[in-house]
C-alpha atoms as an extended CHARMM CRD file, in Angstrom:
* protein
*
       289  EXT
         1         1  MET       CA            227.9950000000      248.8060000000     -108.2050000000  PROA      1               0.0000000000
         2         2  ARG       CA            228.2020000000      246.8890000000     -104.9810000000  PROA      2               0.0000000000
         3         3  LEU       CA            225.6480000000      247.5680000000     -102.5800000000  PROA      3               0.0000000000
         4         4  PRO       CA            226.3040000000      247.8040000000      -98.7140000000  PROA      4               0.0000000000
         5         5  PRO       CA            225.7450000000      244.2780000000      -96.8720000000  PROA      5               0.0000000000
         6         6  THR       CA            222.4030000000      245.6800000000      -95.1270000000  PROA      6               0.0000000000
         7         7  GLN       CA            221.2610000000      247.0330000000      -98.5390000000  PROA      7               0.0000000000
         8         8  ALA       CA            221.7820000000      243.7920000000     -100.2000000000  PROA      8               0.0000000000
         9         9  LEU       CA            220.2170000000      241.2490000000      -97.9450000000  PROA      9               0.0000000000
        10        10  PRO       CA            216.5700000000      242.4290000000      -98.5880000000  PROA      10              0.0000000000
        11        11  TRP       CA            217.4580000000      241.5720000000     -102.7700000000  PROA      11              0.0000000000
        12        12  ILE       CA            219.0770000000      238.2580000000     -101.3860000000  PROA      12              0.0000000000
        13        13  LEU       CA            215.9740000000      237.2240000000      -99.4170000000  PROA      13              0.0000000000
        14        14  LEU       CA            214.1070000000      238.4030000000     -102.4760000000  PROA      14              0.0000000000
        15        15  LEU       CA            216.2100000000      236.2360000000     -104.8530000000  PROA      15              0.0000000000
        16        16  TRP       CA            215.7140000000      233.3540000000     -102.6030000000  PROA      16              0.0000000000
        17        17  THR       CA            212.1160000000      233.4860000000     -102.7520000000  PROA      17              0.0000000000
        18        18  VAL       CA            211.8640000000      233.5740000000     -106.3420000000  PROA      18              0.0000000000
        19        19  VAL       CA            213.8770000000      230.4560000000     -106.5180000000  PROA      19              0.0000000000
        20        20  GLU       CA            211.6950000000      228.7310000000     -103.8600000000  PROA      20              0.0000000000
        21        21  TRP       CA            208.3550000000      229.3180000000     -105.7210000000  PROA      21              0.0000000000
        22        22  LEU       CA            209.9680000000      227.9990000000     -109.1890000000  PROA      22              0.0000000000
        23        23  PRO       CA            208.3620000000      224.0030000000     -109.8310000000  PROA      23              0.0000000000
        24        24  ASP       CA            210.5260000000      221.6910000000     -109.1360000000  PROA      24              0.0000000000
        25        25  ALA       CA            213.3090000000      221.3340000000     -112.0520000000  PROA      25              0.0000000000
        26        26  SER       CA            212.6840000000      217.3070000000     -112.0930000000  PROA      26              0.0000000000
        27        27  ALA       CA            209.1330000000      217.8740000000     -112.8990000000  PROA      27              0.0000000000
        28        28  MET       CA            209.5680000000      220.3120000000     -115.2690000000  PROA      28              0.0000000000
        29        29  GLY       CA            212.6920000000      218.9590000000     -117.1420000000  PROA      29              0.0000000000
        30        30  CYS       CA            214.6330000000      222.0640000000     -116.8950000000  PROA      30              0.0000000000
        31        31  LEU       CA            214.2750000000      225.6580000000     -115.1230000000  PROA      31              0.0000000000
        32        32  GLN       CA            211.7930000000      228.1690000000     -116.7230000000  PROA      32              0.0000000000
        33        33  SER       CA            214.7250000000      230.3950000000     -117.1530000000  PROA      33              0.0000000000
        34        34  ILE       CA            216.7080000000      227.9540000000     -119.2950000000  PROA      34              0.0000000000
        35        35  ALA       CA            215.6170000000      226.7690000000     -122.6580000000  PROA      35              0.0000000000
        36        36  CYS       CA            214.9990000000      222.9280000000     -123.0240000000  PROA      36              0.0000000000
        37        37  LYS       CA            217.0930000000      221.2300000000     -125.3450000000  PROA      37              0.0000000000
        38        38  PRO       CA            215.4400000000      218.2810000000     -126.8740000000  PROA      38              0.0000000000
        39        39  LYS       CA            216.6710000000      215.0450000000     -126.6510000000  PROA      39              0.0000000000
        40        40  THR       CA            218.5390000000      213.4000000000     -129.6120000000  PROA      40              0.0000000000
        41        41  PHE       CA            217.5490000000      210.0580000000     -131.2070000000  PROA      41              0.0000000000
        42        42  ARG       CA            220.6390000000      208.2790000000     -129.3090000000  PROA      42              0.0000000000
        43        43  ASP       CA            219.5020000000      209.6810000000     -125.9440000000  PROA      43              0.0000000000
        44        44  GLY       CA            216.0540000000      209.3200000000     -126.0450000000  PROA      44              0.0000000000
        45        45  VAL       CA            215.3260000000      206.2190000000     -128.0660000000  PROA      45              0.0000000000
        46        46  ALA       CA            214.1000000000      203.5640000000     -125.2000000000  PROA      46              0.0000000000
        47        47  VAL       CA            212.9880000000      199.6980000000     -125.2590000000  PROA      47              0.0000000000
        48        48  LEU       CA            209.8030000000      199.7250000000     -123.0040000000  PROA      48              0.0000000000
        49        49  GLN       CA            209.4170000000      196.0430000000     -123.3620000000  PROA      49              0.0000000000
        50        50  VAL       CA            211.0100000000      193.1610000000     -124.6260000000  PROA      50              0.0000000000
        51        51  ASN       CA            210.1120000000      189.7660000000     -125.0400000000  PROA      51              0.0000000000
        52        52  ALA       CA            212.0930000000      186.4660000000     -126.2530000000  PROA      52              0.0000000000
        53        53  SER       CA            210.7270000000      182.7410000000     -126.1170000000  PROA      53              0.0000000000
        54        54  ILE       CA            210.4940000000      179.4850000000     -127.9690000000  PROA      54              0.0000000000
        55        55  ASP       CA            207.4360000000      177.6040000000     -128.2130000000  PROA      55              0.0000000000
        56        56  SER       CA            206.3520000000      174.9480000000     -126.1280000000  PROA      56              0.0000000000
        57        57  ASN       CA            205.5390000000      172.2300000000     -128.5840000000  PROA      57              0.0000000000
        58        58  PRO       CA            207.8060000000      169.5180000000     -129.4320000000  PROA      58              0.0000000000
        59        59  THR       CA            209.4960000000      169.3060000000     -133.0220000000  PROA      59              0.0000000000
        60        60  SER       CA            206.8940000000      167.8320000000     -135.6680000000  PROA      60              0.0000000000
        61        61  ILE       CA            208.0380000000      164.9260000000     -138.0040000000  PROA      61              0.0000000000
        62        62  ASP       CA            206.3780000000      164.1150000000     -141.2570000000  PROA      62              0.0000000000
        63        63  GLU       CA            206.7830000000      160.6440000000     -143.0740000000  PROA      63              0.0000000000
        64        64  SER       CA            204.2260000000      161.5050000000     -145.8450000000  PROA      64              0.0000000000
        65        65  SER       CA            206.6860000000      161.5150000000     -148.5990000000  PROA      65              0.0000000000
        66        66  ALA       CA            208.6810000000      158.0610000000     -149.9750000000  PROA      66              0.0000000000
        67        67  VAL       CA            211.3720000000      160.4910000000     -151.1060000000  PROA      67              0.0000000000
        68        68  ILE       CA            211.9830000000      162.9170000000     -147.9800000000  PROA      68              0.0000000000
        69        69  LEU       CA            211.6690000000      162.9290000000     -144.3910000000  PROA      69              0.0000000000
        70        70  ARG       CA            210.5070000000      166.6460000000     -143.2310000000  PROA      70              0.0000000000
        71        71  TYR       CA            210.5610000000      168.1240000000     -139.6040000000  PROA      71              0.0000000000
        72        72  ARG       CA            209.3640000000      171.3700000000     -138.2210000000  PROA      72              0.0000000000
        73        73  THR       CA            210.8990000000      172.6480000000     -135.1030000000  PROA      73              0.0000000000
        74        74  PRO       CA            209.0450000000      175.0190000000     -132.5230000000  PROA      74              0.0000000000
        75        75  TYR       CA            209.3800000000      178.7290000000     -133.5710000000  PROA      75              0.0000000000
        76        76  PHE       CA            211.7440000000      181.3890000000     -131.8470000000  PROA      76              0.0000000000
        77        77  ARG       CA            209.8800000000      184.6230000000     -131.2930000000  PROA      77              0.0000000000
        78        78  ALA       CA            211.1420000000      188.0450000000     -130.3680000000  PROA      78              0.0000000000
        79        79  GLN       CA            208.9790000000      191.1330000000     -129.6250000000  PROA      79              0.0000000000
        80        80  ALA       CA            210.3080000000      194.6150000000     -128.5290000000  PROA      80              0.0000000000
        81        81  LEU       CA            208.0390000000      197.6770000000     -127.7940000000  PROA      81              0.0000000000
        82        82  VAL       CA            210.1180000000      200.7480000000     -128.5980000000  PROA      82              0.0000000000
        83        83  LEU       CA            209.8650000000      204.8120000000     -127.8430000000  PROA      83              0.0000000000
        84        84  VAL       CA            211.6330000000      207.0440000000     -129.9040000000  PROA      84              0.0000000000
        85        85  PRO       CA            211.7170000000      210.9560000000     -129.1080000000  PROA      85              0.0000000000
        86        86  PRO       CA            210.7930000000      213.5240000000     -131.4910000000  PROA      86              0.0000000000
        87        87  VAL       CA            213.3290000000      213.6600000000     -134.6330000000  PROA      87              0.0000000000
        88        88  ALA       CA            214.4640000000      216.9020000000     -134.8440000000  PROA      88              0.0000000000
        89        89  ALA       CA            216.7250000000      216.8800000000     -137.8830000000  PROA      89              0.0000000000
        90        90  ASN       CA            216.3350000000      215.5020000000     -141.3040000000  PROA      90              0.0000000000
        91        91  GLU       CA            217.2150000000      211.9920000000     -140.3380000000  PROA      91              0.0000000000
        92        92  THR       CA            216.0260000000      208.6520000000     -140.9540000000  PROA      92              0.0000000000
        93        93  TRP       CA            216.5360000000      206.0070000000     -138.4750000000  PROA      93              0.0000000000
        94        94  THR       CA            215.3630000000      202.0530000000     -138.6310000000  PROA      94              0.0000000000
        95        95  VAL       CA            214.6290000000      200.3820000000     -135.5720000000  PROA      95              0.0000000000
        96        96  GLY       CA            214.5950000000      196.3220000000     -135.7720000000  PROA      96              0.0000000000
        97        97  TRP       CA            215.6320000000      193.1390000000     -135.8400000000  PROA      97              0.0000000000
        98        98  ILE       CA            219.1300000000      191.2570000000     -137.0720000000  PROA      98              0.0000000000
        99        99  GLN       CA            220.1760000000      187.7340000000     -136.3870000000  PROA      99              0.0000000000
       100       100  ALA       CA            223.4280000000      186.0670000000     -137.0070000000  PROA      100             0.0000000000
       101       101  CYS       CA            223.9950000000      182.2170000000     -136.6460000000  PROA      101             0.0000000000
       102       102  ASN       CA            227.4590000000      181.4200000000     -134.7310000000  PROA      102             0.0000000000
       103       103  HSD       CA            227.1300000000      177.8540000000     -134.2370000000  PROA      103             0.0000000000
       104       104  MET       CA            226.0140000000      175.0780000000     -136.3050000000  PROA      104             0.0000000000
       105       105  GLU       CA            225.9610000000      171.0710000000     -136.2480000000  PROA      105             0.0000000000
       106       106  PHE       CA            223.7330000000      169.6020000000     -138.7270000000  PROA      106             0.0000000000
       107       107  TYR       CA            224.1480000000      166.2240000000     -139.5880000000  PROA      107             0.0000000000
       108       108  ASN       CA            222.0170000000      163.1920000000     -141.0190000000  PROA      108             0.0000000000
       109       109  THR       CA            223.3970000000      159.6350000000     -140.4300000000  PROA      109             0.0000000000
       110       110  TYR       CA            223.1270000000      157.2240000000     -142.8840000000  PROA      110             0.0000000000
       111       111  GLY       CA            224.1800000000      153.8990000000     -140.6660000000  PROA      111             0.0000000000
       112       112  SER       CA            227.4160000000      152.4670000000     -141.3480000000  PROA      112             0.0000000000
       113       113  LYS       CA            227.8130000000      154.2120000000     -145.0140000000  PROA      113             0.0000000000
       114       114  GLY       CA            228.6710000000      157.8190000000     -143.6110000000  PROA      114             0.0000000000
       115       115  MET       CA            226.6400000000      160.8670000000     -142.9840000000  PROA      115             0.0000000000
       116       116  SER       CA            225.2650000000      164.1330000000     -144.7520000000  PROA      116             0.0000000000
       117       117  SER       CA            226.1580000000      167.4570000000     -143.3560000000  PROA      117             0.0000000000
       118       118  TRP       CA            225.0020000000      171.1900000000     -143.9290000000  PROA      118             0.0000000000
       119       119  GLU       CA            227.9770000000      173.2140000000     -143.0220000000  PROA      119             0.0000000000
       120       120  LEU       CA            228.9780000000      177.0030000000     -142.7490000000  PROA      120             0.0000000000
       121       121  PRO       CA            232.7050000000      176.4700000000     -144.1370000000  PROA      121             0.0000000000
       122       122  ASP       CA            234.2110000000      179.6640000000     -142.5430000000  PROA      122             0.0000000000
       123       123  LEU       CA            232.2080000000      179.3270000000     -139.5610000000  PROA      123             0.0000000000
       124       124  ARG       CA            233.2350000000      176.0330000000     -139.1630000000  PROA      124             0.0000000000
       125       125  ASN       CA            236.8700000000      176.6210000000     -139.7680000000  PROA      125             0.0000000000
       126       126  GLY       CA            236.9060000000      179.5920000000     -137.1080000000  PROA      126             0.0000000000
       127       127  ASN       CA            237.4100000000      182.4750000000     -140.2590000000  PROA      127             0.0000000000
       128       128  ILE       CA            234.5860000000      184.0330000000     -138.8510000000  PROA      128             0.0000000000
       129       129  ARG       CA            232.6380000000      184.3680000000     -135.4780000000  PROA      129             0.0000000000
       130       130  ALA       CA            229.2070000000      184.7720000000     -136.9220000000  PROA      130             0.0000000000
       131       131  ILE       CA            227.1520000000      184.4610000000     -140.1230000000  PROA      131             0.0000000000
       132       132  SER       CA            224.4160000000      186.8590000000     -141.1090000000  PROA      132             0.0000000000
       133       133  ASP       CA            220.6980000000      185.3700000000     -140.8800000000  PROA      133             0.0000000000
       134       134  SER       CA            219.1130000000      187.7370000000     -143.1660000000  PROA      134             0.0000000000
       135       135  ASP       CA            216.4250000000      186.8790000000     -145.4830000000  PROA      135             0.0000000000
       136       136  GLY       CA            219.1250000000      187.6240000000     -148.1020000000  PROA      136             0.0000000000
       137       137  VAL       CA            217.4190000000      190.7770000000     -149.5350000000  PROA      137             0.0000000000
       138       138  ASN       CA            216.8610000000      193.4070000000     -146.9700000000  PROA      138             0.0000000000
       139       139  TYR       CA            220.5220000000      193.2080000000     -145.3440000000  PROA      139             0.0000000000
       140       140  PRO       CA            221.5910000000      193.3840000000     -142.5130000000  PROA      140             0.0000000000
       141       141  TRP       CA            217.6040000000      193.1120000000     -141.2960000000  PROA      141             0.0000000000
       142       142  TYR       CA            216.1490000000      189.3850000000     -140.5910000000  PROA      142             0.0000000000
       143       143  GLY       CA            213.0650000000      190.7090000000     -142.5400000000  PROA      143             0.0000000000
       144       144  ASN       CA            211.3710000000      193.7240000000     -143.5630000000  PROA      144             0.0000000000
       145       145  THR       CA            207.8190000000      193.4230000000     -142.7530000000  PROA      145             0.0000000000
       146       146  THR       CA            206.9920000000      192.9720000000     -138.6930000000  PROA      146             0.0000000000
       147       147  GLU       CA            210.8200000000      193.0080000000     -138.2820000000  PROA      147             0.0000000000
       148       148  THR       CA            211.4510000000      196.5550000000     -138.7880000000  PROA      148             0.0000000000
       149       149  TYR       CA            210.4930000000      200.2030000000     -138.5020000000  PROA      149             0.0000000000
       150       150  THR       CA            211.3720000000      203.2690000000     -140.1070000000  PROA      150             0.0000000000
       151       151  ILE       CA            211.0990000000      206.9410000000     -138.4510000000  PROA      151             0.0000000000
       152       152  VAL       CA            211.8260000000      209.6780000000     -140.9130000000  PROA      152             0.0000000000
       153       153  GLY       CA            212.5330000000      212.8620000000     -139.7360000000  PROA      153             0.0000000000
       154       154  PRO       CA            211.7290000000      215.7760000000     -138.5930000000  PROA      154             0.0000000000
       155       155  THR       CA            208.9330000000      214.4690000000     -136.3990000000  PROA      155             0.0000000000
       156       156  ARG       CA            206.8510000000      216.4560000000     -133.9190000000  PROA      156             0.0000000000
       157       157  ARG       CA            205.9760000000      213.8640000000     -131.6040000000  PROA      157             0.0000000000
       158       158  ASP       CA            207.0700000000      210.6730000000     -130.0570000000  PROA      158             0.0000000000
       159       159  SER       CA            206.9820000000      207.7540000000     -131.7270000000  PROA      159             0.0000000000
       160       160  LYS       CA            206.0300000000      204.1510000000     -130.1320000000  PROA      160             0.0000000000
       161       161  PHE       CA            205.9000000000      201.1240000000     -132.1080000000  PROA      161             0.0000000000
       162       162  SER       CA            206.4670000000      197.2540000000     -131.8080000000  PROA      162             0.0000000000
       163       163  VAL       CA            209.0220000000      195.1730000000     -134.0690000000  PROA      163             0.0000000000
       164       164  SER       CA            208.4170000000      191.3770000000     -133.8600000000  PROA      164             0.0000000000
       165       165  MET       CA            210.0670000000      188.4580000000     -135.8860000000  PROA      165             0.0000000000
       166       166  ASN       CA            210.0910000000      184.6160000000     -135.4360000000  PROA      166             0.0000000000
       167       167  ASP       CA            212.0910000000      181.7830000000     -136.8390000000  PROA      167             0.0000000000
       168       168  ASN       CA            212.3230000000      178.0520000000     -137.1280000000  PROA      168             0.0000000000
       169       169  PHE       CA            213.6110000000      174.7980000000     -139.3130000000  PROA      169             0.0000000000
       170       170  LYS       CA            211.6970000000      173.1100000000     -141.5460000000  PROA      170             0.0000000000
       171       171  PRO       CA            214.1070000000      170.8930000000     -143.9590000000  PROA      171             0.0000000000
       172       172  SER       CA            213.7850000000      168.0890000000     -146.0150000000  PROA      172             0.0000000000
       173       173  ILE       CA            216.1880000000      165.1150000000     -145.5920000000  PROA      173             0.0000000000
       174       174  THR       CA            216.4050000000      162.3620000000     -148.3430000000  PROA      174             0.0000000000
       175       175  TRP       CA            215.6120000000      158.6280000000     -147.1100000000  PROA      175             0.0000000000
       176       176  ALA       CA            218.1220000000      157.2220000000     -149.2180000000  PROA      176             0.0000000000
       177       177  VAL       CA            222.1270000000      158.6240000000     -148.9530000000  PROA      177             0.0000000000
       178       178  PRO       CA            222.1260000000      161.4440000000     -151.3300000000  PROA      178             0.0000000000
       179       179  VAL       CA            225.2200000000      160.6640000000     -153.2320000000  PROA      179             0.0000000000
       180       180  SER       CA            223.3460000000      157.4400000000     -154.2270000000  PROA      180             0.0000000000
       181       181  ASP       CA            221.1140000000      156.3710000000     -157.4170000000  PROA      181             0.0000000000
       182       182  SER       CA            219.1870000000      154.2500000000     -155.0300000000  PROA      182             0.0000000000
       183       183  ASN       CA            216.1500000000      155.1150000000     -153.6340000000  PROA      183             0.0000000000
       184       184  VAL       CA            216.3600000000      152.3690000000     -150.6750000000  PROA      184             0.0000000000
       185       185  ALA       CA            215.7360000000      154.0720000000     -147.1230000000  PROA      185             0.0000000000
       186       186  GLU       CA            218.9950000000      153.9100000000     -145.1400000000  PROA      186             0.0000000000
       187       187  LEU       CA            218.5180000000      156.9330000000     -143.0560000000  PROA      187             0.0000000000
       188       188  THR       CA            219.2430000000      156.4030000000     -139.2700000000  PROA      188             0.0000000000
       189       189  ALA       CA            219.6660000000      159.5720000000     -137.3320000000  PROA      189             0.0000000000
       190       190  ILE       CA            219.1900000000      163.0820000000     -137.6110000000  PROA      190             0.0000000000
       191       191  ARG       CA            221.2670000000      165.5170000000     -135.2590000000  PROA      191             0.0000000000
       192       192  ARG       CA            220.9470000000      169.5850000000     -135.0680000000  PROA      192             0.0000000000
       193       193  ASP       CA            222.6460000000      171.7070000000     -132.5710000000  PROA      193             0.0000000000
       194       194  GLN       CA            222.4290000000      175.5750000000     -133.7230000000  PROA      194             0.0000000000
       195       195  SER       CA            222.9910000000      179.0090000000     -131.7130000000  PROA      195             0.0000000000
       196       196  PHE       CA            222.0200000000      182.1680000000     -132.7120000000  PROA      196             0.0000000000
       197       197  THR       CA            222.3990000000      186.0660000000     -131.4870000000  PROA      197             0.0000000000
       198       198  THR       CA            219.6670000000      188.3310000000     -132.1880000000  PROA      198             0.0000000000
       199       199  TRP       CA            220.2250000000      192.0560000000     -132.0980000000  PROA      199             0.0000000000
       200       200  LEU       CA            217.0550000000      194.9060000000     -131.5210000000  PROA      200             0.0000000000
       201       201  VAL       CA            218.9770000000      197.8190000000     -133.6280000000  PROA      201             0.0000000000
       202       202  ALA       CA            218.6490000000      201.3200000000     -134.5870000000  PROA      202             0.0000000000
       203       203  ILE       CA            220.7230000000      202.3330000000     -137.9070000000  PROA      203             0.0000000000
       204       204  ASN       CA            221.0600000000      206.1140000000     -139.3350000000  PROA      204             0.0000000000
       205       205  ARG       CA            220.0200000000      205.1820000000     -142.8960000000  PROA      205             0.0000000000
       206       206  ALA       CA            222.4760000000      208.2410000000     -143.7820000000  PROA      206             0.0000000000
       207       207  THR       CA            225.4190000000      207.4370000000     -141.7160000000  PROA      207             0.0000000000
       208       208  ASP       CA            225.0990000000      203.9610000000     -140.8700000000  PROA      208             0.0000000000
       209       209  GLU       CA            225.7430000000      204.9880000000     -137.2920000000  PROA      209             0.0000000000
       210       210  THR       CA            224.4850000000      201.5990000000     -135.3060000000  PROA      210             0.0000000000
       211       211  LEU       CA            222.8290000000      201.5820000000     -132.0270000000  PROA      211             0.0000000000
       212       212  VAL       CA            222.1950000000      198.1960000000     -130.2480000000  PROA      212             0.0000000000
       213       213  LEU       CA            219.2900000000      198.5500000000     -128.0860000000  PROA      213             0.0000000000
       214       214  GLN       CA            219.1080000000      194.5790000000     -127.0850000000  PROA      214             0.0000000000
       215       215  THR       CA            220.7170000000      191.3880000000     -127.3270000000  PROA      215             0.0000000000
       216       216  VAL       CA            219.0090000000      188.1220000000     -127.2990000000  PROA      216             0.0000000000
       217       217  ARG       CA            220.6560000000      184.7370000000     -127.3890000000  PROA      217             0.0000000000
       218       218  TRP       CA            219.0750000000      181.3330000000     -128.3600000000  PROA      218             0.0000000000
       219       219  ARG       CA            219.5950000000      177.5300000000     -129.2950000000  PROA      219             0.0000000000
       220       220  MET       CA            217.6910000000      175.1840000000     -131.1080000000  PROA      220             0.0000000000
       221       221  ARG       CA            218.4020000000      171.5250000000     -130.8410000000  PROA      221             0.0000000000
       222       222  LEU       CA            217.0650000000      168.0120000000     -131.7220000000  PROA      222             0.0000000000
       223       223  LEU       CA            217.7920000000      164.6610000000     -132.0650000000  PROA      223             0.0000000000
       224       224  ILE       CA            215.7840000000      161.9920000000     -134.3010000000  PROA      224             0.0000000000
       225       225  ARG       CA            216.3000000000      158.3440000000     -134.5480000000  PROA      225             0.0000000000
       226       226  VAL       CA            214.9570000000      156.4710000000     -137.6340000000  PROA      226             0.0000000000
       227       227  ASP       CA            214.7930000000      152.8550000000     -138.3530000000  PROA      227             0.0000000000
       228       228  PRO       CA            214.6960000000      152.4620000000     -142.0000000000  PROA      228             0.0000000000
       229       229  GLU       CA            213.3250000000      149.1660000000     -142.0630000000  PROA      229             0.0000000000
       230       230  LYS       CA            210.0360000000      150.2230000000     -140.6090000000  PROA      230             0.0000000000
       231       231  PRO       CA            206.9940000000      150.7770000000     -142.6550000000  PROA      231             0.0000000000
       232       232  LEU       CA            206.7570000000      154.1040000000     -143.9200000000  PROA      232             0.0000000000
       233       233  GLY       CA            205.0600000000      156.7920000000     -141.2620000000  PROA      233             0.0000000000
       234       234  GLN       CA            206.2850000000      154.6860000000     -138.2870000000  PROA      234             0.0000000000
       235       235  ARG       CA            210.1490000000      155.2500000000     -139.1030000000  PROA      235             0.0000000000
       236       236  ALA       CA            211.2370000000      158.3250000000     -136.9830000000  PROA      236             0.0000000000
       237       237  VAL       CA            211.1610000000      158.8960000000     -133.2520000000  PROA      237             0.0000000000
       238       238  LEU       CA            211.8680000000      162.4720000000     -131.5590000000  PROA      238             0.0000000000
       239       239  LEU       CA            214.3840000000      161.6710000000     -128.7510000000  PROA      239             0.0000000000
       240       240  GLU       CA            215.0220000000      165.0390000000     -127.5710000000  PROA      240             0.0000000000
       241       241  PRO       CA            214.3810000000      167.8300000000     -126.9380000000  PROA      241             0.0000000000
       242       242  VAL       CA            210.5540000000      167.8510000000     -125.8920000000  PROA      242             0.0000000000
       243       243  ALA       CA            210.8550000000      171.2040000000     -125.0360000000  PROA      243             0.0000000000
       244       244  GLN       CA            213.7570000000      173.4630000000     -126.1320000000  PROA      244             0.0000000000
       245       245  GLU       CA            215.7680000000      175.7240000000     -123.7200000000  PROA      245             0.0000000000
       246       246  GLN       CA            214.0970000000      179.3760000000     -123.4210000000  PROA      246             0.0000000000
       247       247  PRO       CA            216.0800000000      182.2320000000     -124.8230000000  PROA      247             0.0000000000
       248       248  GLN       CA            218.3870000000      184.3480000000     -122.9080000000  PROA      248             0.0000000000
       249       249  ILE       CA            217.7510000000      188.0870000000     -122.6960000000  PROA      249             0.0000000000
       250       250  LEU       CA            221.0130000000      189.5340000000     -121.9770000000  PROA      250             0.0000000000
       251       251  GLY       CA            221.7060000000      192.5130000000     -119.2310000000  PROA      251             0.0000000000
       252       252  GLU       CA            224.5370000000      193.9990000000     -121.2180000000  PROA      252             0.0000000000
       253       253  ASN       CA            224.3830000000      194.2370000000     -124.8380000000  PROA      253             0.0000000000
       254       254  GLU       CA            227.2860000000      192.4010000000     -127.0840000000  PROA      254             0.0000000000
       255       255  SER       CA            228.4300000000      194.1790000000     -130.1130000000  PROA      255             0.0000000000
       256       256  ILE       CA            227.8250000000      192.9260000000     -133.7240000000  PROA      256             0.0000000000
       257       257  PRO       CA            230.3290000000      190.8770000000     -135.6010000000  PROA      257             0.0000000000
       258       258  PRO       CA            231.0390000000      192.7020000000     -139.3120000000  PROA      258             0.0000000000
       259       259  ASN       CA            230.1360000000      189.4540000000     -141.2730000000  PROA      259             0.0000000000
       260       260  ALA       CA            226.3950000000      189.6680000000     -139.5210000000  PROA      260             0.0000000000
       261       261  MET       CA            225.7070000000      192.8830000000     -141.2490000000  PROA      261             0.0000000000
       262       262  VAL       CA            226.5750000000      191.9650000000     -144.8460000000  PROA      262             0.0000000000
       263       263  LYS       CA            226.4200000000      189.1950000000     -147.3390000000  PROA      263             0.0000000000
       264       264  PRO       CA            226.4110000000      186.2580000000     -147.6750000000  PROA      264             0.0000000000
       265       265  ASN       CA            223.5500000000      185.0260000000     -145.7420000000  PROA      265             0.0000000000
       266       266  ALA       CA            223.6550000000      181.5330000000     -144.0250000000  PROA      266             0.0000000000
       267       267  ASN       CA            221.4140000000      180.2530000000     -146.3900000000  PROA      267             0.0000000000
       268       268  ASN       CA            223.4100000000      181.0240000000     -149.0800000000  PROA      268             0.0000000000
       269       269  ALA       CA            227.0570000000      180.3630000000     -147.4530000000  PROA      269             0.0000000000
       270       270  GLN       CA            226.0170000000      176.8490000000     -146.3420000000  PROA      270             0.0000000000
       271       271  THR       CA            226.9630000000      173.9730000000     -148.0180000000  PROA      271             0.0000000000
       272       272  LEU       CA            225.7040000000      170.0030000000     -148.4190000000  PROA      272             0.0000000000
       273       273  MET       CA            228.5820000000      167.5750000000     -147.6840000000  PROA      273             0.0000000000
       274       274  TRP       CA            228.5520000000      163.8680000000     -147.7890000000  PROA      274             0.0000000000
       275       275  ARG       CA            231.2040000000      162.3780000000     -145.5410000000  PROA      275             0.0000000000
       276       276  PRO       CA            231.1060000000      158.8160000000     -145.8950000000  PROA      276             0.0000000000
       277       277  GLN       CA            233.1100000000      156.3070000000     -143.6010000000  PROA      277             0.0000000000
       278       278  GLU       CA            235.7310000000      155.3790000000     -146.0240000000  PROA      278             0.0000000000
       279       279  GLY       CA            236.9050000000      157.8710000000     -148.6760000000  PROA      279             0.0000000000
       280       280  ASP       CA            237.0550000000      161.5790000000     -149.2570000000  PROA      280             0.0000000000
       281       281  PRO       CA            234.2720000000      163.9640000000     -148.6460000000  PROA      281             0.0000000000
       282       282  VAL       CA            232.1340000000      164.8770000000     -151.5130000000  PROA      282             0.0000000000
       283       283  VAL       CA            230.3160000000      168.4560000000     -152.0860000000  PROA      283             0.0000000000
       284       284  VAL       CA            226.5250000000      167.8390000000     -152.8970000000  PROA      284             0.0000000000
       285       285  ILE       CA            225.3820000000      171.1630000000     -153.0750000000  PROA      285             0.0000000000
       286       286  PRO       CA            227.9410000000      173.8690000000     -153.2590000000  PROA      286             0.0000000000
       287       287  PRO       CA            227.4010000000      177.8690000000     -151.6900000000  PROA      287             0.0000000000
       288       288  ARG       CA            225.1590000000      180.1340000000     -153.5000000000  PROA      288             0.0000000000
       289       289  TYR       CA            227.2230000000      182.9220000000     -153.7690000000  PROA      289             0.0000000000
């Protein structure tokens, strides 16, 4: 039934009064007359804080062994505080850090004899953009302790948690040429330059749906000069850098290359080559996969 204009006016004024009386929609999240729809995991997961840094201390050198030189680089560290809304469905999500190596130069020079080189052949040849830097067990995750957190739905409350990771290099380099039977020290230089991309990621364990929450890029470089004629303990000097370049937390996330998610990881895929000044390269240690 349509009311005459004069009779409809009081009803319009009453309706307007009721609407004005309702609390602000932005404060309530939704009008009282409309059922609030809970946020899905995809819509509600939020990174409250993220930090990434490389320790300020320089690379340390250890000459305590007559067979090998050891060095230890400063740590790269990443930490994120994450908020997840209630998970209404029977879903399981894991949030954590995934890392891939996208560039590696690792050369150990032995005077005029040649150099040994740890290499990732597929990465070196441009066949892949990046290779997994997983722990080799919990693919695709960098690790499975502080590095990940799993939410098993349904849950009734928000979940707030922290995930963190750290990484550094601590190799051993032979003083003598690695393909020689001699124990005479001939190592003269070590150069290393590696780049990584590290992602904070949420993955649905049932569907493999992947949400990239944050992307970090970092790089580790070093140049060590060695004088094999000097006494043990006085041979190696760090030339650069004293302090590493700090990581970049990207404002726009990058997608994860397929090889960063699957086997093999960088440790299992790398091979140690001997590249003499004259003659053909020799495989010293083959890949482990």
